[in-house]
PDB file of C-alpha atoms in Angstrom:
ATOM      1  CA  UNK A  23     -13.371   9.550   7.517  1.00  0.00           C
ATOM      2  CA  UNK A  24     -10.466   7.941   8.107  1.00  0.00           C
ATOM      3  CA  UNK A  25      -7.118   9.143   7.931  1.00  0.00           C
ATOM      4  CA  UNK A  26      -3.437   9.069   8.169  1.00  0.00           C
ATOM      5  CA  UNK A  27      -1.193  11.582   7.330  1.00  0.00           C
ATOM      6  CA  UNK A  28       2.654  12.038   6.899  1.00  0.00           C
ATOM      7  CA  UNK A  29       4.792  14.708   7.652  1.00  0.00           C
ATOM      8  CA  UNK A  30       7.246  15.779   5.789  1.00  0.00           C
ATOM      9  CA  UNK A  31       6.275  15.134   2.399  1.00  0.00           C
ATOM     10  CA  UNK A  32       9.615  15.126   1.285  1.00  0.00           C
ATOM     11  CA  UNK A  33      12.585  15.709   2.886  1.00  0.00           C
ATOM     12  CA  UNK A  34      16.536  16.105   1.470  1.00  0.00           C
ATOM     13  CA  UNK A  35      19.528  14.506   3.837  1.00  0.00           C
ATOM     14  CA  UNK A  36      23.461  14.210   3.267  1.00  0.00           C
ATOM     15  CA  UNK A  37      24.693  10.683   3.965  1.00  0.00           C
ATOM     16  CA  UNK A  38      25.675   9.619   7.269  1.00  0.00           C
ATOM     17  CA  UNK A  39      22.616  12.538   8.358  1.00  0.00           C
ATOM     18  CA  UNK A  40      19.514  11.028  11.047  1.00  0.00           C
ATOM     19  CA  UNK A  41      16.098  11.383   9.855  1.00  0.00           C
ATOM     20  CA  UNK A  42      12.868  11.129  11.828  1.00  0.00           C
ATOM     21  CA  UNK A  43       9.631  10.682   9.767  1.00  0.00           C
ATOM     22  CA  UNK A  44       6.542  11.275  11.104  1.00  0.00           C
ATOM     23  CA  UNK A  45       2.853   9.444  10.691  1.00  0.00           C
ATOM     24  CA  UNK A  46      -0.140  10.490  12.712  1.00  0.00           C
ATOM     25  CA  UNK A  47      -3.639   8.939  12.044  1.00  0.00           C
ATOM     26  CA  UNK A  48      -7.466   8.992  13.485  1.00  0.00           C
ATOM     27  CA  UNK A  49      -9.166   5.930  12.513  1.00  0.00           C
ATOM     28  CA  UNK A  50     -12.365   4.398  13.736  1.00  0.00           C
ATOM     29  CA  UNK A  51     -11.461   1.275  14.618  1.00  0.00           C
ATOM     30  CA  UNK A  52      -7.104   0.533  14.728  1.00  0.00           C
ATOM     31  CA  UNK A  53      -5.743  -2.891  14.453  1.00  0.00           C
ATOM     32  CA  UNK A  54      -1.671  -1.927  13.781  1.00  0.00           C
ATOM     33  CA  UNK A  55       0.392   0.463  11.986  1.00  0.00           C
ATOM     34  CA  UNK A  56       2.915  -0.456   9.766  1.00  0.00           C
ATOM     35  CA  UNK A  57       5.958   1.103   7.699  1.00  0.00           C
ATOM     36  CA  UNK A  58       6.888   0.405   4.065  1.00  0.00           C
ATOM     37  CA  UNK A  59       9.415   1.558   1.796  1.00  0.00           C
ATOM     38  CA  UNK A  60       8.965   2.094  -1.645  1.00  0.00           C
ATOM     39  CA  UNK A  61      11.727   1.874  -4.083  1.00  0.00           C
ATOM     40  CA  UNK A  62      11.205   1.622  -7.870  1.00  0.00           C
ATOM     41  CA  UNK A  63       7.953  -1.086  -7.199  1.00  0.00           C
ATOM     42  CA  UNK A  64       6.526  -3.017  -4.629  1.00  0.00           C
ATOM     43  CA  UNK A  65       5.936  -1.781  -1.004  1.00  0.00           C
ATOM     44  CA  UNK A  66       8.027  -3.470   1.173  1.00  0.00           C
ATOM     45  CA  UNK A  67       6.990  -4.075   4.611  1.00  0.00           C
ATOM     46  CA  UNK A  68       8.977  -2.706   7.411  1.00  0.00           C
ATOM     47  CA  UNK A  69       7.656  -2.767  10.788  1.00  0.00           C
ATOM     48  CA  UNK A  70       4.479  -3.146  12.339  1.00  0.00           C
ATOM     49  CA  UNK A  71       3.661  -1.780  15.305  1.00  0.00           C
ATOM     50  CA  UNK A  72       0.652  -2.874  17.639  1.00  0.00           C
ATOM     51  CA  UNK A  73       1.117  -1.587  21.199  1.00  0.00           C
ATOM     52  CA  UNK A  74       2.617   1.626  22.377  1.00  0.00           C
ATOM     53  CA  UNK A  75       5.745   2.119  23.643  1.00  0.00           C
ATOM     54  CA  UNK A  76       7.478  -0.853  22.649  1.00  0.00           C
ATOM     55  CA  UNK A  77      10.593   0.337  19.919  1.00  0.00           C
ATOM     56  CA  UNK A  78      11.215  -2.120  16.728  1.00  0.00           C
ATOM     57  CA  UNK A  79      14.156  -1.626  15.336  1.00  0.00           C
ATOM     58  CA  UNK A  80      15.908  -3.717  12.234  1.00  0.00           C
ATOM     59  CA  UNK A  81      19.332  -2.135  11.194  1.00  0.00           C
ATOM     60  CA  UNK A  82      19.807   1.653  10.850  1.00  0.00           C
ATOM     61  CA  UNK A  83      15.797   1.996  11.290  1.00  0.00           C
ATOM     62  CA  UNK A  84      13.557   1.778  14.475  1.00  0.00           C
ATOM     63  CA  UNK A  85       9.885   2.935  14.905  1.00  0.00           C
ATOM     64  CA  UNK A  86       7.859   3.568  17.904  1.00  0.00           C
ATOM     65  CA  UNK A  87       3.761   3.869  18.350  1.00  0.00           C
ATOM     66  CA  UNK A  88       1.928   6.131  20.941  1.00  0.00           C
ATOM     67  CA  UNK A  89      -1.507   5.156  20.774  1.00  0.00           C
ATOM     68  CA  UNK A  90      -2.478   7.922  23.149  1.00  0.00           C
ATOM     69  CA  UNK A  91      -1.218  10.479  21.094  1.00  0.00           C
ATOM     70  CA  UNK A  92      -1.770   8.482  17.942  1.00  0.00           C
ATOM     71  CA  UNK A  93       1.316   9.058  15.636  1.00  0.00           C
ATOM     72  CA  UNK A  94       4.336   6.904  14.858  1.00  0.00           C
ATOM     73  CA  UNK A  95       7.942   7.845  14.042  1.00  0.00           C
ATOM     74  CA  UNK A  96      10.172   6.295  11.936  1.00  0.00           C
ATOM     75  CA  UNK A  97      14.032   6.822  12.730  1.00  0.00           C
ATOM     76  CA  UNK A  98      16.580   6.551  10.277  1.00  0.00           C
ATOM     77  CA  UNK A  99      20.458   6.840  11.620  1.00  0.00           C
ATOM     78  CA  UNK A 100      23.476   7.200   9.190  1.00  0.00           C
ATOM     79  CA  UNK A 101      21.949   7.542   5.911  1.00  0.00           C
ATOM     80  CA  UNK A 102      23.185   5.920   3.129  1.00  0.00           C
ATOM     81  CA  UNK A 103      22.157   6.435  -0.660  1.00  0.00           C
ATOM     82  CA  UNK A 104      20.065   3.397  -0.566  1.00  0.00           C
ATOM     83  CA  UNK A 105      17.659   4.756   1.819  1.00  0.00           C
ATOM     84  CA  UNK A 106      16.343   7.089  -1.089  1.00  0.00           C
ATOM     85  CA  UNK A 107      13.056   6.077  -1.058  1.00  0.00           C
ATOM     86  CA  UNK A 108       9.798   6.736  -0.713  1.00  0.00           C
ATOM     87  CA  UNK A 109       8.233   5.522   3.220  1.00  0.00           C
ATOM     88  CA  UNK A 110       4.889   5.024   3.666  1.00  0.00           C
ATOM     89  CA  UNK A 111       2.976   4.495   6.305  1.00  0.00           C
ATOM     90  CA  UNK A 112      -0.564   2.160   6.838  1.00  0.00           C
ATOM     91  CA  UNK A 113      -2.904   1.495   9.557  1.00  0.00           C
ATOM     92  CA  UNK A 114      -4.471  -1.878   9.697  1.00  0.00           C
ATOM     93  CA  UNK A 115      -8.022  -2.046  10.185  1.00  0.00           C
ATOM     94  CA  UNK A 116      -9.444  -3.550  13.356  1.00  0.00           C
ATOM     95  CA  UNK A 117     -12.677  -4.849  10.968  1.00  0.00           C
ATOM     96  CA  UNK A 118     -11.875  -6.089   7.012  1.00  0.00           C
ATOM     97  CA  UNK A 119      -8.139  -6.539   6.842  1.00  0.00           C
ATOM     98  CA  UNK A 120      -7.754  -3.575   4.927  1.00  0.00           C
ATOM     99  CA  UNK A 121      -4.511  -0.835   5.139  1.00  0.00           C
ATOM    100  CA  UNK A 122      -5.453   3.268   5.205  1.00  0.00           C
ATOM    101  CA  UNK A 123      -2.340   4.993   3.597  1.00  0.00           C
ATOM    102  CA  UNK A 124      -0.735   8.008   4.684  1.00  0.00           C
ATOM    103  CA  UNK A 125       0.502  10.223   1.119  1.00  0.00           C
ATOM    104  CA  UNK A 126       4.181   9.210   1.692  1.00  0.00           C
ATOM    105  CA  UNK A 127       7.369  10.586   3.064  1.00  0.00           C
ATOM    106  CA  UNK A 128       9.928  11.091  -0.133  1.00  0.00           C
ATOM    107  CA  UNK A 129      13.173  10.721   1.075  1.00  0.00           C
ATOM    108  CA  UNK A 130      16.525  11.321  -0.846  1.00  0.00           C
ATOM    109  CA  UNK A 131      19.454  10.560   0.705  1.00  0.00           C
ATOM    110  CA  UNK A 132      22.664  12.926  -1.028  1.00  0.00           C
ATOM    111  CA  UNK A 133      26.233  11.482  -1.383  1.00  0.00           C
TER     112      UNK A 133
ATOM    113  CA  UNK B  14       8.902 -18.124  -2.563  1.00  0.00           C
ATOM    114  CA  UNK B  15       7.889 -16.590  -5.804  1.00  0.00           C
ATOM    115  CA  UNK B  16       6.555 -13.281  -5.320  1.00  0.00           C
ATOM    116  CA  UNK B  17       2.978 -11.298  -6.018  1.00  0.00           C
ATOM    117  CA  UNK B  18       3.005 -10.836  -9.403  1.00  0.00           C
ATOM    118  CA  UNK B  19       0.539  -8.349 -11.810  1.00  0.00           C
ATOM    119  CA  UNK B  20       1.230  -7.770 -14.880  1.00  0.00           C
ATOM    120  CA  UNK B  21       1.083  -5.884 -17.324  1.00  0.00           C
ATOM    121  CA  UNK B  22       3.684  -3.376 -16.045  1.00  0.00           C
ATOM    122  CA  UNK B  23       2.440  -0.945 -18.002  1.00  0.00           C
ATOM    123  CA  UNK B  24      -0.822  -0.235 -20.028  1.00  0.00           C
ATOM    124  CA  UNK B  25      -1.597   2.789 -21.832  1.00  0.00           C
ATOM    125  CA  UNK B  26      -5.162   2.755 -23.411  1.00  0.00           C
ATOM    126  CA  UNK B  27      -7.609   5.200 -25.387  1.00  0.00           C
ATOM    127  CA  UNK B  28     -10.254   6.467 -23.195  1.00  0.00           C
ATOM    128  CA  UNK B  29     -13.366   4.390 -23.598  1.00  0.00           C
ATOM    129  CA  UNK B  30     -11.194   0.961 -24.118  1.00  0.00           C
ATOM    130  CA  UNK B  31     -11.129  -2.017 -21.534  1.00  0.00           C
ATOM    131  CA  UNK B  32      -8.059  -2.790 -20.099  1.00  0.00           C
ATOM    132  CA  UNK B  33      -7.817  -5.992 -17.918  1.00  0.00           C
ATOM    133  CA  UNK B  34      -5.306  -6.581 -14.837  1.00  0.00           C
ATOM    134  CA  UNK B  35      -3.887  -9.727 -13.430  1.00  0.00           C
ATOM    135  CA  UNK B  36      -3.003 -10.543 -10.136  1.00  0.00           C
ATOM    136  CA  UNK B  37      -1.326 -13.865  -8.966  1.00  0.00           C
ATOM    137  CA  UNK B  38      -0.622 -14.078  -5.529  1.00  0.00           C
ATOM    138  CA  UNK B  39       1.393 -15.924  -3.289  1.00  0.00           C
ATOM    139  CA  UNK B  40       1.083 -19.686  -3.387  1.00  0.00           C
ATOM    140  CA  UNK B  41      -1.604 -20.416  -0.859  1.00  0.00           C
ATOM    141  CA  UNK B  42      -2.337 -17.062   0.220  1.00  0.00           C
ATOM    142  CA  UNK B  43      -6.112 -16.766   0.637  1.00  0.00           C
ATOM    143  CA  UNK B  44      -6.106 -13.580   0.742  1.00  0.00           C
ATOM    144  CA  UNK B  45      -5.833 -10.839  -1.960  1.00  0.00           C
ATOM    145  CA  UNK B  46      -6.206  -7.125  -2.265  1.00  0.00           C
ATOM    146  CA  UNK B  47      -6.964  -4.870  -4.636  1.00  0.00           C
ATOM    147  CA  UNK B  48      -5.254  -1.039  -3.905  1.00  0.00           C
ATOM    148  CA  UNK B  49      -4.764   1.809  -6.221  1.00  0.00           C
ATOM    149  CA  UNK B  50      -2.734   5.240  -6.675  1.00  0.00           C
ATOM    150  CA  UNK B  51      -4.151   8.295  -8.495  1.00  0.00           C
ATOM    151  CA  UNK B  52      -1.209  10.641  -9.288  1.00  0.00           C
ATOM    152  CA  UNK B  53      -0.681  12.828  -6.545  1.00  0.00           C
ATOM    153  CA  UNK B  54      -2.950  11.088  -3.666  1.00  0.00           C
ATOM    154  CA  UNK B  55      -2.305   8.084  -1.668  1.00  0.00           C
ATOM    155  CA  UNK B  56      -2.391   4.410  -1.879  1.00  0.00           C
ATOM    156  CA  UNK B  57      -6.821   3.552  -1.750  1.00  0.00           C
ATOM    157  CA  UNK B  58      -8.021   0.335  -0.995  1.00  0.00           C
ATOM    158  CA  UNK B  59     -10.136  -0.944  -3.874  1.00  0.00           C
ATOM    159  CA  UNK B  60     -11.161  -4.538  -2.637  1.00  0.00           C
ATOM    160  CA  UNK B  61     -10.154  -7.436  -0.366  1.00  0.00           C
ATOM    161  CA  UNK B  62     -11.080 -11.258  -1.817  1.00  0.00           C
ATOM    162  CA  UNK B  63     -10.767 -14.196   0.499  1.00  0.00           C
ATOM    163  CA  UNK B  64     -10.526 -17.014  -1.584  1.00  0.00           C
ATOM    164  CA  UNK B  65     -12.751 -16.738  -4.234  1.00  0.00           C
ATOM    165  CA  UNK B  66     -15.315 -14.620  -2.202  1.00  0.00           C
ATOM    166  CA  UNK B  67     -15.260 -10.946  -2.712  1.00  0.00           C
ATOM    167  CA  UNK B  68     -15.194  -9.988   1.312  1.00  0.00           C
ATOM    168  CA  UNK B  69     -14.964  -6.338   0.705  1.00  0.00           C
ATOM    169  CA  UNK B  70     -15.626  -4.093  -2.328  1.00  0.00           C
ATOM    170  CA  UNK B  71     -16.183  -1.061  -0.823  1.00  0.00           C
ATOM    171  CA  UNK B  72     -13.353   0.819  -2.060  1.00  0.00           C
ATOM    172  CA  UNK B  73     -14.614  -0.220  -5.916  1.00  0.00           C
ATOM    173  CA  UNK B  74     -14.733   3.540  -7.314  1.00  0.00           C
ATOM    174  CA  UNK B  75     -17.993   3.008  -9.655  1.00  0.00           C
ATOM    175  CA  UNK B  76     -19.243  -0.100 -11.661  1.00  0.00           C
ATOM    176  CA  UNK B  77     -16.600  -0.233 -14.612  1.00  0.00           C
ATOM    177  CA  UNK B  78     -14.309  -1.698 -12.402  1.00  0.00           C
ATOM    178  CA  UNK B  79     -15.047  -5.567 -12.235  1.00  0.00           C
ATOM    179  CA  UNK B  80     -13.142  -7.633 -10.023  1.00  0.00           C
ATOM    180  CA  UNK B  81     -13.100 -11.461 -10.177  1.00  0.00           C
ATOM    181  CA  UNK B  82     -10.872 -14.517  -8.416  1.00  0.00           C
ATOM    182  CA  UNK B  83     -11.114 -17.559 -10.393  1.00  0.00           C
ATOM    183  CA  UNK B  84     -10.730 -20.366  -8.173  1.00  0.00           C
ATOM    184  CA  UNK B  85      -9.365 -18.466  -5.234  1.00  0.00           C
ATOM    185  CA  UNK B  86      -6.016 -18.157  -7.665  1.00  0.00           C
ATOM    186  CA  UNK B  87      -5.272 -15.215  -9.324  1.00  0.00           C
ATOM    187  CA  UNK B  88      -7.544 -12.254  -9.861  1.00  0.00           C
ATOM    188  CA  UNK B  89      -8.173  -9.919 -12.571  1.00  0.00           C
ATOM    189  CA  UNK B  90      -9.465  -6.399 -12.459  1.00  0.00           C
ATOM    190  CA  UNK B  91     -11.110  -5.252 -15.631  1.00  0.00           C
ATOM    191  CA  UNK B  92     -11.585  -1.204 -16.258  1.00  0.00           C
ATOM    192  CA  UNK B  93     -14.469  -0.805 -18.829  1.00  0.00           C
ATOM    193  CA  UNK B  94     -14.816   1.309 -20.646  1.00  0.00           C
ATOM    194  CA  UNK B  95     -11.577   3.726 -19.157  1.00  0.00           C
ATOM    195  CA  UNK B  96     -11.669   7.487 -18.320  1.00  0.00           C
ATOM    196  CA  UNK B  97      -8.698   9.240 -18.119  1.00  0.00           C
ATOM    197  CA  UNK B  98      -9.311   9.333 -14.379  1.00  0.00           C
ATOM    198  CA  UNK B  99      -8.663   5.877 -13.957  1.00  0.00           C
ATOM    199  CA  UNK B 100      -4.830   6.205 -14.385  1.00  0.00           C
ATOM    200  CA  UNK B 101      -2.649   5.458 -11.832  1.00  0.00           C
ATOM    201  CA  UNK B 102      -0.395   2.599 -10.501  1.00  0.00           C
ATOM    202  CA  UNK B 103      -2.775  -0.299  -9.536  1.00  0.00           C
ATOM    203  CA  UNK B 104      -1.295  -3.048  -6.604  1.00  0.00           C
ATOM    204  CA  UNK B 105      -2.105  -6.067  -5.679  1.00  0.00           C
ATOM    205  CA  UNK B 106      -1.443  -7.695  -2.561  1.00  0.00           C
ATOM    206  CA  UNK B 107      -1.768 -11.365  -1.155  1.00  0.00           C
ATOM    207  CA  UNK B 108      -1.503 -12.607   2.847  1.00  0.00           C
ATOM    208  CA  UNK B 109      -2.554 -16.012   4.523  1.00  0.00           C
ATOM    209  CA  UNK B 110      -2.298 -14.231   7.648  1.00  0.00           C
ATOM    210  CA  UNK B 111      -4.566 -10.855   8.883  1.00  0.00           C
ATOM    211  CA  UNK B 112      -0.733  -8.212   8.557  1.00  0.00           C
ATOM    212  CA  UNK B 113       1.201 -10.699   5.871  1.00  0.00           C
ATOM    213  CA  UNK B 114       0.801  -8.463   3.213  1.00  0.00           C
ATOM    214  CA  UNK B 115       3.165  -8.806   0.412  1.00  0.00           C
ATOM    215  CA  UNK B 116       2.694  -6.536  -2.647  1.00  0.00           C
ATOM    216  CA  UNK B 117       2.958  -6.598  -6.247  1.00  0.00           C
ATOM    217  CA  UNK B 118       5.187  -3.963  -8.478  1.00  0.00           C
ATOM    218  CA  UNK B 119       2.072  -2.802  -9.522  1.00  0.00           C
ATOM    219  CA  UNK B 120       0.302  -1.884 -13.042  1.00  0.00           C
ATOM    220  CA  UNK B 121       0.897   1.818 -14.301  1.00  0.00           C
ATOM    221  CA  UNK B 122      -2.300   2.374 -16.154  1.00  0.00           C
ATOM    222  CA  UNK B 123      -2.316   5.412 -18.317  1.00  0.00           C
ATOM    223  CA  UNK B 124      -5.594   6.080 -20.202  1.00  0.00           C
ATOM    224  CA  UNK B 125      -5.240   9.159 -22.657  1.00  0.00           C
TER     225      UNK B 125
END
């Protein structure tokens, strides 16, 4: 069966802290991963990450993929209150379009 | 570019009642998807529509749950009759392209 799982579940930081979330999957057939954080509602796409090795970053946040190893990390540097959220973390299937979820990462961020 | 949106926001319903969700996607997104969150578990696939053409209903838990795109617009998922089981957040999602997804705030469906 497919699966992707999240490490930690939740996690507790002090502003200005790094955090490094973690996402490893096994999947029959793997398209992409991608990151999403979850606020109050809707997902809200992140990064996606096809090959391995290549770091995205946007902002304070970067992720890498090691298809070899088959994880991804999400980095988060200098925390700030609005990071409190919950990250989640998808692979795309190869065949059908259709996103396995990892349980979630709950991050809260502490002023 | 207005959003996905679903609505209701919230439902809570008697077990054994029909409750119906509505999805409307992105403007011109052929694409639309169908996920759901049981308390405590992750995010499931439920079903994938291109257009009006279910594609992929293989996350559909059991047959009350009835899916339908009128049109290749907006979609409605339709829970009859509901067990408690059934509650969770429901999402919808839209994309033109195959990793465009763009989600929905989701219906919290309580069924006591």
């Amino acid at each position: 069966e497919d699966k992707v799982v999240q490490s930690p579940l939740s996690l507790v930081v002090h502003e200005g802290d790094t955090v490094t979330l973690n996402c490893s999957y096994e999947v029959t057939n793997f398209r992409s991963l991608l990151w999403y954080k979850q606020e109050k509602k809707a997902p809200t796409f992140l990064f996606m990450l096809t090959s391995s090795g290549i770091e995205k970053k946007s902002g304070r946040l970067s992720s890498i993929l090691d298809k070899k190893e088959l994880f991804s990390i999400l980095n988060i540097t200098a925390t700030q209150t609005g990071d409190s959220a919950v990250y989640l973390c998808a692979v795309l299937m190869e065949y059908g379009n259709k996103l396995v979820f990892g349980a979630g990462t709950i991050l809260r961020v502490k002023s | 570019e207005a959003g996905v949106t679903q609505f209701p926001s919230h439902s809570v319903i008697e077990k054994g009642q029909t409750v119906t969700l509505r999805c409307d996607p992105i403007s011109g997104h052929d694409n639309l998807y169908w996920y759901r969150r049981v308390m405590g578990k992750e995010i499931k696939f439920l079903l994938h529509f291109v257009k009006e053409s279910k594609q992929d209903e293989s996350g559909m838990p059991n047959n009350r749950f009835l899916a339908e795109r009128t049109g290749g617009t907006y979609s409605t998922l339709k829970v009859q009759p509901a067990e408690l089981e059934d509650s969770g957040v429901y999402f919808c999602a839209s994309s033109q392209v195959h990793y465009g997804y763009t989600f929905g705030s989701g219906t919290r469906l309580t069924v006591v």
